[in-house]
Amino acid sequence: MPNTPPPAAPPGTPVKATLPAGTPLFRVHRSEWAATSFNPVPADRLWGGGRFDATEDDPYRFLYAGATAAAAVCESFLRSVPYTDPGPRIVPRAAVRGRRLAFLRLAVDVDVVSLMSGRDLAAVAQDSWLVQAEAHEYAFTRAWGHWIRRHTDPWARGFVWPSKREPADRVTVLFGDRCPPGVVEETGTPAVDLAGRDGEEWLNGLLAPYHARVGGPR
């Protein structure tokens, strides 16, 4: 339902999925942030930001994570990166600078709204557009996300949906105003400094099957 206002109420019952304690999560985050800290900065109502970020219309802390390292990396760095013929896609080093990949897991069971299937999306008056829209439409997906939050208050502590850039995996956003303290914890595996030489080598190894690599000035 691209760019159409939400109805007064969902046509069905939003689908609840429970992510069990111990579920692995992989997160790309700013190096100055703790790996388990939620992003406290709302996106602009219209510009920039992510698919389901908070805005001034619905302020909350949020944390995005992938079910795999590939999902986390692809969602973070392959957004709207074009293919070049015949070479690989180039992820600018500026995009990687100051970023880490953290290895996390859920410390408790977490109930989220499932947006994994057509049936799940239909229950909230949507279709694949909600989880497949490109960044220039994120103002609309954020508005829909806020509407879904309102109609799943207080039980929905986040959303889960198929990764756009790695459809075999899923991604999750958690809401800081609904999750208990300590909802995510580090696994003990050291984080990868993606801007360092070793981290860049690791990142390029992960990106290679996606015909992408880090490039540009250091």
GROMACS .gro file of C-alpha atoms in nm:
model
  218
    1MET     CA    1   0.000   0.000   0.000
    2PRO     CA    2   0.268   0.254  -0.096
    3ASN     CA    3   0.225   0.610   0.020
    4THR     CA    4  -0.135   0.569   0.134
    5PRO     CA    5  -0.244   0.678   0.483
    6PRO     CA    6  -0.313   0.400   0.734
    7PRO     CA    7  -0.678   0.313   0.803
    8ALA     CA    8  -0.847   0.387   1.133
    9ALA     CA    9  -0.762   0.040   1.263
   10PRO     CA   10  -0.587  -0.275   1.137
   11PRO     CA   11  -0.811  -0.506   0.932
   12GLY     CA   12  -0.684  -0.807   1.123
   13THR     CA   13  -0.499  -0.897   1.440
   14PRO     CA   14  -0.131  -0.804   1.416
   15VAL     CA   15   0.075  -1.123   1.426
   16LYS     CA   16   0.283  -1.175   1.738
   17ALA     CA   17   0.618  -1.354   1.712
   18THR     CA   18   0.827  -1.437   2.017
   19LEU     CA   19   1.203  -1.413   1.980
   20PRO     CA   20   1.339  -1.642   2.251
   21ALA     CA   21   1.614  -1.556   2.496
   22GLY     CA   22   1.948  -1.647   2.344
   23THR     CA   23   1.851  -1.541   1.991
   24PRO     CA   24   2.171  -1.418   1.819
   25LEU     CA   25   2.172  -1.059   1.699
   26PHE     CA   26   2.437  -0.884   1.493
   27ARG     CA   27   2.455  -0.507   1.505
   28VAL     CA   28   2.648  -0.245   1.310
   29HIS     CA   29   2.679   0.062   1.531
   30ARG     CA   30   2.882   0.374   1.590
   31SER     CA   31   3.207   0.301   1.769
   32GLU     CA   32   3.139   0.562   2.037
   33TRP     CA   33   2.820   0.384   2.142
   34ALA     CA   34   2.805   0.082   2.369
   35ALA     CA   35   2.715  -0.228   2.170
   36THR     CA   36   2.391  -0.274   2.365
   37SER     CA   37   2.283   0.090   2.380
   38PHE     CA   38   1.970   0.202   2.197
   39ASN     CA   39   1.984   0.492   1.951
   40PRO     CA   40   1.834   0.793   2.130
   41VAL     CA   41   1.828   1.027   1.828
   42PRO     CA   42   1.495   1.057   1.642
   43ALA     CA   43   1.506   1.082   1.266
   44ASP     CA   44   1.371   1.386   1.089
   45ARG     CA   45   1.004   1.347   1.006
   46LEU     CA   46   1.078   1.371   0.632
   47TRP     CA   47   1.448   1.327   0.560
   48GLY     CA   48   1.713   1.062   0.618
   49GLY     CA   49   1.686   0.804   0.892
   50GLY     CA   50   1.593   0.438   0.879
   51ARG     CA   51   1.286   0.234   0.793
   52PHE     CA   52   1.131   0.228   1.140
   53ASP     CA   53   1.317   0.502   1.327
   54ALA     CA   54   1.156   0.718   1.590
   55THR     CA   55   1.064   1.075   1.498
   56GLU     CA   56   0.932   1.370   1.697
   57ASP     CA   57   0.584   1.231   1.625
   58ASP     CA   58   0.666   0.911   1.816
   59PRO     CA   59   0.991   0.946   2.012
   60TYR     CA   60   1.150   0.625   2.139
   61ARG     CA   61   1.496   0.475   2.154
   62PHE     CA   62   1.556   0.201   1.896
   63LEU     CA   63   1.806  -0.071   1.807
   64TYR     CA   64   1.835  -0.243   1.468
   65ALA     CA   65   2.001  -0.583   1.436
   66GLY     CA   66   2.030  -0.864   1.184
   67ALA     CA   67   1.982  -1.234   1.243
   68THR     CA   68   2.322  -1.284   1.078
   69ALA     CA   69   2.633  -1.076   1.030
   70ALA     CA   70   2.557  -1.066   0.657
   71ALA     CA   71   2.210  -0.921   0.715
   72ALA     CA   72   2.345  -0.654   0.950
   73VAL     CA   73   2.624  -0.555   0.712
   74CYS     CA   74   2.410  -0.559   0.397
   75GLU     CA   75   2.134  -0.353   0.558
   76SER     CA   76   2.389  -0.100   0.684
   77PHE     CA   77   2.618  -0.060   0.384
   78LEU     CA   78   2.445  -0.181   0.064
   79ARG     CA   79   2.150   0.055   0.080
   80SER     CA   80   2.112   0.208  -0.266
   81VAL     CA   81   2.470   0.119  -0.364
   82PRO     CA   82   2.464   0.079  -0.746
   83TYR     CA   83   2.632  -0.195  -0.945
   84THR     CA   84   2.923  -0.097  -1.166
   85ASP     CA   85   2.997  -0.295  -1.478
   86PRO     CA   86   3.207  -0.508  -1.471
   87GLY     CA   87   3.347  -0.438  -1.125
   88PRO     CA   88   3.202  -0.482  -0.777
   89ARG     CA   89   2.983  -0.230  -0.602
   90ILE     CA   90   3.189   0.015  -0.399
   91VAL     CA   91   3.102   0.087  -0.036
   92PRO     CA   92   3.269   0.421   0.046
   93ARG     CA   93   3.521   0.405   0.328
   94ALA     CA   94   3.351   0.713   0.470
   95ALA     CA   95   3.040   0.500   0.532
   96VAL     CA   96   3.243   0.244   0.727
   97ARG     CA   97   3.453   0.490   0.926
   98GLY     CA   98   3.370   0.485   1.297
   99ARG     CA   99   3.156   0.169   1.271
  100ARG     CA  100   3.172  -0.165   1.448
  101LEU     CA  101   2.997  -0.497   1.419
  102ALA     CA  102   2.884  -0.628   1.759
  103PHE     CA  103   2.785  -0.985   1.846
  104LEU     CA  104   2.479  -0.978   2.070
  105ARG     CA  105   2.198  -1.202   2.192
  106LEU     CA  106   1.861  -1.152   2.354
  107ALA     CA  107   1.872  -1.186   2.731
  108VAL     CA  108   1.495  -1.245   2.761
  109ASP     CA  109   1.205  -1.354   2.542
  110VAL     CA  110   1.080  -1.061   2.331
  111ASP     CA  111   0.740  -1.031   2.163
  112VAL     CA  112   0.750  -0.848   1.830
  113VAL     CA  113   0.514  -0.780   1.542
  114SER     CA  114   0.590  -1.020   1.258
  115LEU     CA  115   0.609  -0.860   0.914
  116MET     CA  116   0.758  -1.171   0.758
  117SER     CA  117   0.480  -1.288   0.528
  118GLY     CA  118   0.203  -1.153   0.310
  119ARG     CA  119  -0.048  -1.263   0.572
  120ASP     CA  120   0.145  -1.084   0.845
  121LEU     CA  121   0.154  -0.766   0.639
  122ALA     CA  122  -0.213  -0.789   0.543
  123ALA     CA  123  -0.306  -0.800   0.911
  124VAL     CA  124  -0.169  -0.445   0.941
  125ALA     CA  125  -0.317  -0.323   0.610
  126GLN     CA  126   0.012  -0.345   0.424
  127ASP     CA  127   0.200  -0.542   0.160
  128SER     CA  128   0.565  -0.599   0.074
  129TRP     CA  129   0.617  -0.225   0.010
  130LEU     CA  130   0.646  -0.165   0.385
  131VAL     CA  131   0.957  -0.382   0.417
  132GLN     CA  132   1.095  -0.337   0.064
  133ALA     CA  133   1.064   0.040   0.007
  134GLU     CA  134   1.387   0.222  -0.070
  135ALA     CA  135   1.532   0.494   0.149
  136HIS     CA  136   1.361   0.782  -0.033
  137GLU     CA  137   1.027   0.648   0.101
  138TYR     CA  138   1.136   0.596   0.462
  139ALA     CA  139   0.934   0.894   0.581
  140PHE     CA  140   0.625   0.694   0.483
  141THR     CA  141   0.744   0.363   0.632
  142ARG     CA  142   0.823   0.543   0.957
  143ALA     CA  143   0.470   0.684   0.971
  144TRP     CA  144   0.329   0.336   0.915
  145GLY     CA  145   0.561   0.195   1.181
  146HIS     CA  146   0.433   0.449   1.432
  147TRP     CA  147   0.075   0.353   1.345
  148ILE     CA  148   0.150  -0.017   1.395
  149ARG     CA  149   0.313   0.064   1.728
  150ARG     CA  150   0.001   0.248   1.844
  151HIS     CA  151  -0.217  -0.050   1.758
  152THR     CA  152   0.011  -0.301   1.931
  153ASP     CA  153   0.068  -0.109   2.253
  154PRO     CA  154   0.189  -0.230   2.499
  155TRP     CA  155   0.287  -0.581   2.395
  156ALA     CA  156   0.493  -0.520   2.078
  157ARG     CA  157   0.855  -0.460   2.174
  158GLY     CA  158   0.972  -0.441   1.814
  159PHE     CA  159   0.920  -0.562   1.458
  160VAL     CA  160   1.079  -0.846   1.259
  161TRP     CA  161   1.084  -0.861   0.877
  162PRO     CA  162   1.286  -1.011   0.587
  163SER     CA  163   1.605  -0.825   0.507
  164LYS     CA  164   1.574  -0.631   0.182
  165ARG     CA  165   1.943  -0.672   0.100
  166GLU     CA  166   1.970  -1.036   0.215
  167PRO     CA  167   1.621  -1.187   0.182
  168ALA     CA  168   1.732  -1.523   0.323
  169ASP     CA  169   1.775  -1.355   0.662
  170ARG     CA  170   1.565  -1.138   0.886
  171VAL     CA  171   1.619  -0.809   1.064
  172THR     CA  172   1.471  -0.672   1.382
  173VAL     CA  173   1.411  -0.334   1.539
  174LEU     CA  174   1.363  -0.318   1.916
  175PHE     CA  175   1.188  -0.032   2.095
  176GLY     CA  176   1.363   0.108   2.399
  177ASP     CA  177   1.042   0.237   2.557
  178ARG     CA  178   0.892  -0.113   2.564
  179CYS     CA  179   1.189  -0.342   2.619
  180PRO     CA  180   1.313  -0.414   2.972
  181PRO     CA  181   1.659  -0.295   3.077
  182GLY     CA  182   1.927  -0.537   2.967
  183VAL     CA  183   1.714  -0.688   2.690
  184VAL     CA  184   2.027  -0.747   2.480
  185GLU     CA  185   2.368  -0.856   2.599
  186GLU     CA  186   2.709  -0.909   2.444
  187THR     CA  187   2.810  -1.267   2.366
  188GLY     CA  188   3.175  -1.223   2.455
  189THR     CA  189   3.291  -1.239   2.093
  190PRO     CA  190   3.502  -0.927   2.032
  191ALA     CA  191   3.344  -0.664   1.812
  192VAL     CA  192   3.492  -0.605   1.466
  193ASP     CA  193   3.631  -0.255   1.405
  194LEU     CA  194   3.515  -0.225   1.047
  195ALA     CA  195   3.733   0.078   0.973
  196GLY     CA  196   4.060  -0.091   1.075
  197ARG     CA  197   4.271  -0.281   0.824
  198ASP     CA  198   4.186  -0.620   0.974
  199GLY     CA  199   3.821  -0.519   0.998
  200GLU     CA  200   3.816  -0.402   0.637
  201GLU     CA  201   3.964  -0.733   0.525
  202TRP     CA  202   3.696  -0.917   0.722
  203LEU     CA  203   3.425  -0.691   0.581
  204ASN     CA  204   3.544  -0.737   0.223
  205GLY     CA  205   3.535  -1.113   0.271
  206LEU     CA  206   3.174  -1.090   0.381
  207LEU     CA  207   3.081  -0.849   0.100
  208ALA     CA  208   3.251  -1.045  -0.179
  209PRO     CA  209   2.954  -1.279  -0.248
  210TYR     CA  210   2.738  -0.967  -0.285
  211HIS     CA  211   2.980  -0.830  -0.548
  212ALA     CA  212   3.077  -0.540  -0.325
  213ARG     CA  213   3.386  -0.414  -0.148
  214VAL     CA  214   3.508  -0.115   0.050
  215GLY     CA  215   3.685   0.149  -0.158
  216GLY     CA  216   3.781   0.514  -0.177
  217PRO     CA  217   4.020   0.731   0.022
  218ARG     CA  218   4.111   0.640   0.378
   0.00000   0.00000   0.00000
